[in-house]
Amino acid sequence: MSNTSMNVSVIGTGYVGLGTAALLAHLGHQVTGIDIDNQKIEQLRNGQVPIHEPGLDALLESVKGNLDWSTSYDSVARADVVFICVGTPPGKDGTPDLQYVASAAEKLAPHLNGHAQVIVNKSTVPIGTGDYVQRLLEDHAPGYSHERHRVVSNPEFLREGTALQDSLYPDRIVLGGHPDALQIMARLYAPLIEQTFTPPASAPRPETYTRPAVVNTTLQSAEMIKYAANAFLALKISFANEIAGLCERVGADIEEVATGIGMDTRIGRRFLNAGAGWGGSCFGKDTAGLISAGREHNYNMPILQAAIDVNTRQRQVIIDKLIRHMRSLKGKRVTVLGMAFKPDTDDLRNAPAHDLIARLYQLGATVTAHDPIAMPRARREWAHLTYREASSVQDALHRADAVIIATEWQEYRDLDWSALLPSMRGCVIIDARNIIRTPIDAHVEQIGRNAPAAVPVTR
């Protein structure tokens, strides 16, 4: 073990936990990943990664000498830093559920040792959770010391599908807590901050990248930064979708409009893509979490609520476009291409496709769904939905009356529609991700723009 190497425990082996463990192991630290799910731990010990994230399996394999996996919290006793990377799902009123954070804190506390240890909230948590975790450590750690056992907020800003690049070459590292604890975190992240590590083959360092900014702040500000960042990105997407609706009515093109306003450096082009709306585990949950925090303090947040309302409406916009072409969906075969909330992941949380499939079935359609990666996960997580799983795009489109493109997978961007359309019974395509760029012999509807001028449909 090198002089700069530290012992780290990572509690939780989901998207954030696995990414954190892989990153820290690659930086040269000795890492133990902890999860109460025996099956998941056995998978990881056998080299099987339970989630789909490009490059993660190769990175975990390359650093396996620095990694251990366990269902026990024993490694916490020798850890210099303990990361809490567990889920904080929203309750019915949008308030984040902290039961998994509390459970992790209570279980790690008895293992805290006599040396200086930092407990890091990596999970997205409500403002004030750092203080809450500190109190839990006081109550459950027999040898608790306020000077030795500090809580830090270190939110993640990873995008699923590009998590390795985001982890290794971040825009910024946000650290909130006591200065003594932040010094330990600076040592832990030194190879990342100084960019002295060797880039993995699966995630080369961008040519123009130098080093991340480091934001040292309070617990509360660090927690707020994470929520506010995600809420602002959700606002941008909902804003683009709201403008797209008006573009359709006045004859403007949302992509040209987004490009034009995005050239303003105060705005930027990213996250101005109109489509089916945002999904995933962060934007909806974190926006609702901020609204919930405002409600606790008798503070109304109408802009954030509007962002959620527009995003919910966007699902119905897609259904409405389909109904305008087909009148009734009873007895019709409708194919949904894409189930994951975005490409290059198998994450189904808050995916637009879920709501589309549910609504199509409710309206009497027979639904077929396809996704290059997410179908196995959907069998487990979407068992409550009624749809037929297609083995291929060709199978999905066979005898379909209509198609909805719900996820912008590269495979769907590259489709040869001239070869696929003859197998369909109908010729309606609702391109909810605006990925069809050349004219095809079908009725194509896009979001906020006219589809490429097509050859007149003769079928």
Short mmCIF file of N, CA, C and O in Angstrom, two decimals, residues 102-213:
data_model
loop_
_atom_site.label_atom_id
_atom_site.label_comp_id
_atom_site.label_asym_id
_atom_site.label_seq_id
_atom_site.Cartn_x
_atom_site.Cartn_y
_atom_site.Cartn_z
N ALA A 102 -30.55 6.18 7.13
CA ALA A 102 -30.55 5.99 8.59
C ALA A 102 -30.06 4.59 8.95
O ALA A 102 -29.26 4.42 9.89
N SER A 103 -30.52 3.58 8.21
CA SER A 103 -30.09 2.21 8.49
C SER A 103 -28.59 2.05 8.30
O SER A 103 -27.92 1.41 9.12
N ALA A 104 -28.06 2.64 7.22
CA ALA A 104 -26.62 2.55 6.98
C ALA A 104 -25.83 3.22 8.09
O ALA A 104 -24.83 2.68 8.59
N ALA A 105 -26.28 4.39 8.52
CA ALA A 105 -25.58 5.12 9.59
C ALA A 105 -25.61 4.33 10.90
O ALA A 105 -24.60 4.24 11.61
N GLU A 106 -26.77 3.77 11.21
CA GLU A 106 -26.90 3.01 12.46
C GLU A 106 -26.05 1.74 12.44
O GLU A 106 -25.50 1.34 13.47
N LYS A 107 -25.93 1.11 11.27
CA LYS A 107 -25.15 -0.14 11.18
C LYS A 107 -23.65 0.11 11.14
O LYS A 107 -22.87 -0.72 11.61
N LEU A 108 -23.23 1.23 10.57
CA LEU A 108 -21.79 1.50 10.52
C LEU A 108 -21.28 2.05 11.84
O LEU A 108 -20.10 1.85 12.20
N ALA A 109 -22.14 2.73 12.59
CA ALA A 109 -21.71 3.44 13.80
C ALA A 109 -20.98 2.55 14.81
O ALA A 109 -19.92 2.94 15.33
N PRO A 110 -21.47 1.33 15.12
CA PRO A 110 -20.77 0.51 16.12
C PRO A 110 -19.37 0.10 15.70
O PRO A 110 -18.57 -0.35 16.55
N HIS A 111 -19.04 0.23 14.42
CA HIS A 111 -17.74 -0.20 13.92
C HIS A 111 -16.73 0.95 13.84
O HIS A 111 -15.58 0.71 13.47
N LEU A 112 -17.15 2.16 14.17
CA LEU A 112 -16.22 3.28 14.14
C LEU A 112 -15.12 3.06 15.16
O LEU A 112 -15.36 2.59 16.28
N ASN A 113 -13.89 3.41 14.76
CA ASN A 113 -12.73 3.09 15.58
C ASN A 113 -12.17 4.35 16.24
O ASN A 113 -12.76 5.42 16.16
N GLY A 114 -10.99 4.23 16.82
CA GLY A 114 -10.42 5.34 17.58
C GLY A 114 -9.69 6.35 16.74
O GLY A 114 -9.29 7.40 17.26
N HIS A 115 -9.48 6.08 15.43
CA HIS A 115 -8.75 7.04 14.60
C HIS A 115 -9.73 7.96 13.88
O HIS A 115 -10.94 7.73 13.87
N ALA A 116 -9.20 8.99 13.27
CA ALA A 116 -10.05 9.96 12.56
C ALA A 116 -10.72 9.29 11.37
O ALA A 116 -10.05 8.68 10.54
N GLN A 117 -12.04 9.41 11.31
CA GLN A 117 -12.81 8.80 10.22
C GLN A 117 -13.85 9.79 9.72
O GLN A 117 -14.48 10.50 10.50
N VAL A 118 -14.01 9.81 8.40
CA VAL A 118 -14.99 10.69 7.78
C VAL A 118 -16.12 9.84 7.22
O VAL A 118 -15.87 8.84 6.52
N ILE A 119 -17.35 10.21 7.53
CA ILE A 119 -18.53 9.52 7.00
C ILE A 119 -19.13 10.45 5.95
O ILE A 119 -19.49 11.59 6.26
N VAL A 120 -19.21 9.97 4.72
CA VAL A 120 -19.57 10.81 3.59
C VAL A 120 -20.97 10.47 3.08
O VAL A 120 -21.24 9.31 2.72
N ASN A 121 -21.83 11.46 3.04
CA ASN A 121 -23.13 11.30 2.38
C ASN A 121 -22.92 11.52 0.88
O ASN A 121 -22.74 12.65 0.43
N LYS A 122 -22.91 10.43 0.12
CA LYS A 122 -22.83 10.52 -1.33
C LYS A 122 -24.23 10.47 -1.94
O LYS A 122 -24.44 10.94 -3.06
N SER A 123 -25.16 9.90 -1.21
CA SER A 123 -26.55 9.85 -1.65
C SER A 123 -27.10 11.26 -1.73
O SER A 123 -26.66 12.17 -1.02
N THR A 124 -28.07 11.45 -2.63
CA THR A 124 -28.76 12.74 -2.70
C THR A 124 -29.76 12.82 -1.55
O THR A 124 -30.69 12.02 -1.48
N VAL A 125 -29.53 13.76 -0.66
CA VAL A 125 -30.31 13.80 0.58
C VAL A 125 -30.84 15.20 0.84
O VAL A 125 -30.26 16.19 0.37
N PRO A 126 -31.93 15.32 1.59
CA PRO A 126 -32.49 16.64 1.91
C PRO A 126 -31.52 17.47 2.73
O PRO A 126 -30.65 16.94 3.43
N ILE A 127 -31.70 18.78 2.64
CA ILE A 127 -30.86 19.70 3.41
C ILE A 127 -31.08 19.42 4.90
O ILE A 127 -32.22 19.37 5.36
N GLY A 128 -30.00 19.23 5.62
CA GLY A 128 -30.08 18.90 7.04
C GLY A 128 -29.77 17.46 7.34
O GLY A 128 -29.62 17.07 8.51
N THR A 129 -29.63 16.61 6.30
CA THR A 129 -29.38 15.18 6.53
C THR A 129 -28.01 14.95 7.14
O THR A 129 -27.82 14.03 7.94
N GLY A 130 -27.03 15.80 6.80
CA GLY A 130 -25.70 15.64 7.40
C GLY A 130 -25.75 15.75 8.91
O GLY A 130 -25.13 14.95 9.63
N ASP A 131 -26.50 16.72 9.41
CA ASP A 131 -26.66 16.86 10.87
C ASP A 131 -27.40 15.67 11.45
O ASP A 131 -27.08 15.19 12.55
N TYR A 132 -28.39 15.17 10.70
CA TYR A 132 -29.16 14.01 11.15
C TYR A 132 -28.25 12.78 11.28
O TYR A 132 -28.29 12.06 12.29
N VAL A 133 -27.39 12.56 10.28
CA VAL A 133 -26.47 11.42 10.34
C VAL A 133 -25.49 11.59 11.49
O VAL A 133 -25.16 10.62 12.19
N GLN A 134 -25.04 12.81 11.73
CA GLN A 134 -24.12 13.06 12.85
C GLN A 134 -24.78 12.66 14.17
O GLN A 134 -24.14 12.04 15.03
N ARG A 135 -26.07 12.99 14.33
CA ARG A 135 -26.77 12.62 15.57
C ARG A 135 -26.91 11.09 15.68
O ARG A 135 -26.80 10.54 16.78
N LEU A 136 -27.16 10.43 14.54
CA LEU A 136 -27.26 8.97 14.57
C LEU A 136 -25.95 8.32 14.99
O LEU A 136 -25.93 7.33 15.73
N LEU A 137 -24.84 8.88 14.54
CA LEU A 137 -23.54 8.35 14.94
C LEU A 137 -23.33 8.55 16.43
O LEU A 137 -22.83 7.65 17.13
N GLU A 138 -23.71 9.71 16.94
CA GLU A 138 -23.61 9.96 18.39
C GLU A 138 -24.39 8.92 19.18
O GLU A 138 -23.93 8.43 20.22
N ASP A 139 -25.57 8.59 18.68
CA ASP A 139 -26.45 7.68 19.42
C ASP A 139 -26.03 6.22 19.32
O ASP A 139 -26.35 5.42 20.21
N HIS A 140 -25.35 5.82 18.23
CA HIS A 140 -25.11 4.40 17.99
C HIS A 140 -23.64 3.99 17.97
O HIS A 140 -23.34 2.81 17.84
N ALA A 141 -22.73 4.94 18.09
CA ALA A 141 -21.30 4.61 18.11
C ALA A 141 -20.79 4.65 19.54
O ALA A 141 -20.71 5.74 20.13
N PRO A 142 -20.43 3.50 20.13
CA PRO A 142 -19.97 3.49 21.53
C PRO A 142 -18.75 4.38 21.77
O PRO A 142 -18.65 5.02 22.82
N GLY A 143 -17.85 4.44 20.80
CA GLY A 143 -16.64 5.26 20.98
C GLY A 143 -16.71 6.56 20.22
O GLY A 143 -15.67 7.09 19.79
N TYR A 144 -17.91 7.10 20.06
CA TYR A 144 -18.08 8.30 19.24
C TYR A 144 -17.28 9.48 19.80
O TYR A 144 -17.26 9.73 21.01
N SER A 145 -16.63 10.20 18.89
CA SER A 145 -15.92 11.42 19.25
C SER A 145 -16.24 12.48 18.19
O SER A 145 -16.04 12.23 17.00
N HIS A 146 -16.69 13.63 18.63
CA HIS A 146 -17.04 14.69 17.69
C HIS A 146 -15.81 15.17 16.92
O HIS A 146 -15.92 15.63 15.78
N GLU A 147 -14.61 15.05 17.52
CA GLU A 147 -13.39 15.49 16.86
C GLU A 147 -12.91 14.45 15.85
O GLU A 147 -12.28 14.80 14.85
N ARG A 148 -13.16 13.18 16.11
CA ARG A 148 -12.63 12.11 15.23
C ARG A 148 -13.63 11.68 14.16
O ARG A 148 -13.22 11.22 13.09
N HIS A 149 -14.91 11.78 14.42
CA HIS A 149 -15.92 11.22 13.51
C HIS A 149 -16.76 12.36 12.93
O HIS A 149 -17.68 12.87 13.56
N ARG A 150 -16.42 12.77 11.72
CA ARG A 150 -17.06 13.91 11.07
C ARG A 150 -17.89 13.44 9.88
O ARG A 150 -17.54 12.48 9.19
N VAL A 151 -18.96 14.16 9.61
CA VAL A 151 -19.82 13.88 8.47
C VAL A 151 -19.57 14.93 7.39
O VAL A 151 -19.48 16.13 7.68
N VAL A 152 -19.44 14.46 6.15
CA VAL A 152 -19.21 15.32 5.00
C VAL A 152 -20.29 15.06 3.96
O VAL A 152 -20.71 13.91 3.77
N SER A 153 -20.73 16.10 3.29
CA SER A 153 -21.61 15.95 2.12
C SER A 153 -20.75 16.08 0.86
O SER A 153 -20.07 17.09 0.67
N ASN A 154 -20.78 15.04 0.03
CA ASN A 154 -19.99 15.02 -1.22
C ASN A 154 -20.90 14.50 -2.34
O ASN A 154 -20.80 13.36 -2.76
N PRO A 155 -21.83 15.35 -2.80
CA PRO A 155 -22.81 14.88 -3.79
C PRO A 155 -22.15 14.48 -5.11
O PRO A 155 -21.11 15.02 -5.49
N GLU A 156 -22.78 13.52 -5.79
CA GLU A 156 -22.29 13.10 -7.11
C GLU A 156 -23.06 13.84 -8.20
O GLU A 156 -24.20 14.25 -7.99
N PHE A 157 -22.38 14.00 -9.33
CA PHE A 157 -22.99 14.67 -10.48
C PHE A 157 -22.81 13.81 -11.73
O PHE A 157 -22.39 14.30 -12.78
N LEU A 158 -23.10 12.52 -11.59
CA LEU A 158 -22.87 11.58 -12.67
C LEU A 158 -24.09 11.48 -13.58
O LEU A 158 -25.22 11.53 -13.13
N ARG A 159 -23.82 11.31 -14.86
CA ARG A 159 -24.88 11.01 -15.82
C ARG A 159 -24.77 9.54 -16.19
O ARG A 159 -23.70 9.08 -16.60
N GLU A 160 -25.85 8.80 -16.00
CA GLU A 160 -25.83 7.40 -16.40
C GLU A 160 -25.56 7.30 -17.89
O GLU A 160 -26.09 8.06 -18.69
N GLY A 161 -24.72 6.37 -18.26
CA GLY A 161 -24.30 6.22 -19.64
C GLY A 161 -22.94 6.85 -19.89
O GLY A 161 -22.21 6.44 -20.78
N THR A 162 -22.58 7.86 -19.08
CA THR A 162 -21.26 8.49 -19.18
C THR A 162 -20.64 8.63 -17.78
O THR A 162 -19.86 9.55 -17.52
N ALA A 163 -20.98 7.72 -16.90
CA ALA A 163 -20.59 7.85 -15.49
C ALA A 163 -19.07 7.80 -15.30
O ALA A 163 -18.53 8.49 -14.43
N LEU A 164 -18.37 6.97 -16.08
CA LEU A 164 -16.92 6.89 -15.91
C LEU A 164 -16.25 8.21 -16.25
O LEU A 164 -15.40 8.71 -15.51
N GLN A 165 -16.60 8.78 -17.39
CA GLN A 165 -16.04 10.08 -17.76
C GLN A 165 -16.37 11.14 -16.72
O GLN A 165 -15.52 11.96 -16.36
N ASP A 166 -17.61 11.13 -16.24
CA ASP A 166 -18.04 12.13 -15.26
C ASP A 166 -17.31 11.96 -13.92
O ASP A 166 -17.06 12.94 -13.22
N SER A 167 -17.00 10.71 -13.56
CA SER A 167 -16.29 10.45 -12.30
C SER A 167 -14.83 10.84 -12.37
O SER A 167 -14.29 11.47 -11.45
N LEU A 168 -14.18 10.48 -13.48
CA LEU A 168 -12.74 10.69 -13.60
C LEU A 168 -12.36 12.10 -14.00
O LEU A 168 -11.28 12.58 -13.67
N TYR A 169 -13.28 12.77 -14.72
CA TYR A 169 -12.99 14.12 -15.23
C TYR A 169 -14.16 15.05 -14.93
O TYR A 169 -14.80 15.60 -15.83
N PRO A 170 -14.43 15.27 -13.63
CA PRO A 170 -15.62 16.04 -13.26
C PRO A 170 -15.43 17.54 -13.49
O PRO A 170 -14.31 18.06 -13.54
N ASP A 171 -16.56 18.25 -13.63
CA ASP A 171 -16.53 19.71 -13.68
C ASP A 171 -16.08 20.28 -12.34
O ASP A 171 -15.29 21.22 -12.29
N ARG A 172 -16.63 19.70 -11.26
CA ARG A 172 -16.31 20.19 -9.93
C ARG A 172 -16.49 19.06 -8.92
O ARG A 172 -17.21 18.10 -9.14
N ILE A 173 -15.80 19.22 -7.79
CA ILE A 173 -15.96 18.32 -6.65
C ILE A 173 -16.47 19.20 -5.50
O ILE A 173 -15.82 20.17 -5.11
N VAL A 174 -17.65 18.85 -5.00
CA VAL A 174 -18.27 19.63 -3.93
C VAL A 174 -18.09 18.89 -2.60
O VAL A 174 -18.46 17.72 -2.49
N LEU A 175 -17.52 19.59 -1.62
CA LEU A 175 -17.27 19.00 -0.30
C LEU A 175 -17.82 19.94 0.76
O LEU A 175 -17.42 21.11 0.83
N GLY A 176 -18.73 19.44 1.58
CA GLY A 176 -19.31 20.24 2.64
C GLY A 176 -19.09 19.61 3.99
O GLY A 176 -19.38 18.43 4.18
N GLY A 177 -18.58 20.39 4.95
CA GLY A 177 -18.36 19.85 6.28
C GLY A 177 -17.29 20.61 7.05
O GLY A 177 -16.84 21.69 6.64
N HIS A 178 -16.85 20.03 8.13
CA HIS A 178 -15.83 20.65 8.98
C HIS A 178 -14.49 20.69 8.25
O HIS A 178 -14.14 19.74 7.54
N PRO A 179 -13.71 21.76 8.41
CA PRO A 179 -12.42 21.86 7.71
C PRO A 179 -11.49 20.68 7.92
O PRO A 179 -10.77 20.26 7.00
N ASP A 180 -11.48 20.10 9.13
CA ASP A 180 -10.61 18.94 9.38
C ASP A 180 -11.02 17.76 8.50
O ASP A 180 -10.17 17.05 7.95
N ALA A 181 -12.32 17.56 8.36
CA ALA A 181 -12.80 16.46 7.53
C ALA A 181 -12.52 16.73 6.06
O ALA A 181 -12.19 15.82 5.29
N LEU A 182 -12.62 17.98 5.64
CA LEU A 182 -12.36 18.31 4.25
C LEU A 182 -10.89 18.12 3.90
O LEU A 182 -10.56 17.81 2.74
N GLN A 183 -10.00 18.26 4.86
CA GLN A 183 -8.58 17.98 4.62
C GLN A 183 -8.38 16.50 4.30
O GLN A 183 -7.58 16.15 3.42
N ILE A 184 -9.08 15.64 5.02
CA ILE A 184 -8.98 14.20 4.75
C ILE A 184 -9.54 13.89 3.36
O ILE A 184 -8.95 13.11 2.60
N MET A 185 -10.65 14.53 3.01
CA MET A 185 -11.23 14.31 1.68
C MET A 185 -10.29 14.81 0.58
O MET A 185 -10.21 14.21 -0.50
N ALA A 186 -9.58 15.91 0.85
CA ALA A 186 -8.62 16.42 -0.13
C ALA A 186 -7.50 15.42 -0.37
O ALA A 186 -7.04 15.25 -1.51
N ARG A 187 -7.06 14.73 0.69
CA ARG A 187 -6.03 13.69 0.52
C ARG A 187 -6.58 12.52 -0.26
O ARG A 187 -5.92 11.97 -1.14
N LEU A 188 -7.82 12.15 0.05
CA LEU A 188 -8.44 11.02 -0.65
C LEU A 188 -8.54 11.30 -2.15
O LEU A 188 -8.25 10.43 -2.98
N TYR A 189 -8.96 12.50 -2.48
CA TYR A 189 -9.20 12.86 -3.88
C TYR A 189 -7.98 13.48 -4.56
O TYR A 189 -8.10 13.93 -5.72
N ALA A 190 -6.85 13.55 -3.90
CA ALA A 190 -5.68 14.24 -4.46
C ALA A 190 -5.34 13.77 -5.88
O ALA A 190 -5.11 14.61 -6.77
N PRO A 191 -5.30 12.46 -6.16
CA PRO A 191 -4.98 12.04 -7.54
C PRO A 191 -6.03 12.51 -8.55
O PRO A 191 -5.70 12.74 -9.72
N LEU A 192 -7.27 12.65 -8.09
CA LEU A 192 -8.34 13.12 -8.98
C LEU A 192 -8.24 14.63 -9.19
O LEU A 192 -8.37 15.12 -10.31
N ILE A 193 -8.00 15.35 -8.09
CA ILE A 193 -7.90 16.81 -8.18
C ILE A 193 -6.70 17.22 -9.03
O ILE A 193 -6.80 18.12 -9.87
N GLU A 194 -5.56 16.55 -8.82
CA GLU A 194 -4.35 16.90 -9.56
C GLU A 194 -4.26 16.18 -10.90
O GLU A 194 -3.37 16.47 -11.70
N GLN A 195 -5.18 15.21 -11.14
CA GLN A 195 -5.18 14.42 -12.38
C GLN A 195 -3.85 13.71 -12.60
O GLN A 195 -3.30 13.67 -13.71
N THR A 196 -3.33 13.10 -11.52
CA THR A 196 -2.07 12.38 -11.60
C THR A 196 -2.25 10.89 -11.86
O THR A 196 -1.26 10.18 -12.03
N PHE A 197 -3.47 10.41 -11.90
CA PHE A 197 -3.72 8.99 -12.14
C PHE A 197 -3.58 8.67 -13.63
O PHE A 197 -3.71 9.55 -14.49
N THR A 198 -3.35 7.40 -13.92
CA THR A 198 -3.30 6.94 -15.31
C THR A 198 -4.72 6.68 -15.79
O THR A 198 -5.44 5.89 -15.17
N PRO A 199 -5.15 7.31 -16.86
CA PRO A 199 -6.53 7.09 -17.33
C PRO A 199 -6.75 5.63 -17.74
O PRO A 199 -5.86 5.02 -18.36
N PRO A 200 -7.90 5.06 -17.39
CA PRO A 200 -8.19 3.70 -17.85
C PRO A 200 -8.44 3.69 -19.35
O PRO A 200 -8.85 4.70 -19.93
N ALA A 201 -8.21 2.54 -19.96
CA ALA A 201 -8.40 2.43 -21.41
C ALA A 201 -9.84 2.72 -21.82
O ALA A 201 -10.09 3.26 -22.90
N SER A 202 -10.79 2.40 -20.94
CA SER A 202 -12.20 2.59 -21.27
C SER A 202 -12.67 4.03 -21.11
O SER A 202 -13.79 4.36 -21.51
N ALA A 203 -11.83 4.89 -20.53
CA ALA A 203 -12.22 6.29 -20.31
C ALA A 203 -11.00 7.19 -20.42
O ALA A 203 -10.47 7.68 -19.41
N PRO A 204 -10.52 7.44 -21.63
CA PRO A 204 -9.34 8.29 -21.80
C PRO A 204 -9.62 9.74 -21.37
O PRO A 204 -10.75 10.20 -21.45
N ARG A 205 -8.57 10.41 -20.94
CA ARG A 205 -8.72 11.80 -20.50
C ARG A 205 -8.95 12.70 -21.72
O ARG A 205 -8.19 12.64 -22.69
N PRO A 206 -9.98 13.54 -21.70
CA PRO A 206 -10.20 14.46 -22.83
C PRO A 206 -9.00 15.38 -23.03
O PRO A 206 -8.37 15.82 -22.05
N GLU A 207 -8.70 15.69 -24.26
CA GLU A 207 -7.51 16.47 -24.58
C GLU A 207 -7.52 17.85 -23.92
O GLU A 207 -6.49 18.36 -23.50
N THR A 208 -8.69 18.45 -23.85
CA THR A 208 -8.78 19.81 -23.32
C THR A 208 -8.99 19.87 -21.81
O THR A 208 -9.04 20.96 -21.23
N TYR A 209 -9.09 18.70 -21.16
CA TYR A 209 -9.39 18.69 -19.73
C TYR A 209 -8.14 18.99 -18.91
O TYR A 209 -7.05 18.50 -19.21
N THR A 210 -8.28 19.78 -17.87
CA THR A 210 -7.15 20.09 -17.01
C THR A 210 -7.34 19.50 -15.61
O THR A 210 -6.72 18.51 -15.26
N ARG A 211 -8.23 20.08 -14.83
CA ARG A 211 -8.49 19.58 -13.48
C ARG A 211 -9.84 20.13 -13.01
O ARG A 211 -10.31 21.15 -13.52
N PRO A 212 -10.46 19.47 -12.04
CA PRO A 212 -11.77 19.94 -11.57
C PRO A 212 -11.64 21.10 -10.59
O PRO A 212 -10.63 21.25 -9.91
N ALA A 213 -12.68 21.90 -10.56
CA ALA A 213 -12.79 22.90 -9.49
C ALA A 213 -13.19 22.18 -8.20
O ALA A 213 -13.88 21.16 -8.23
#
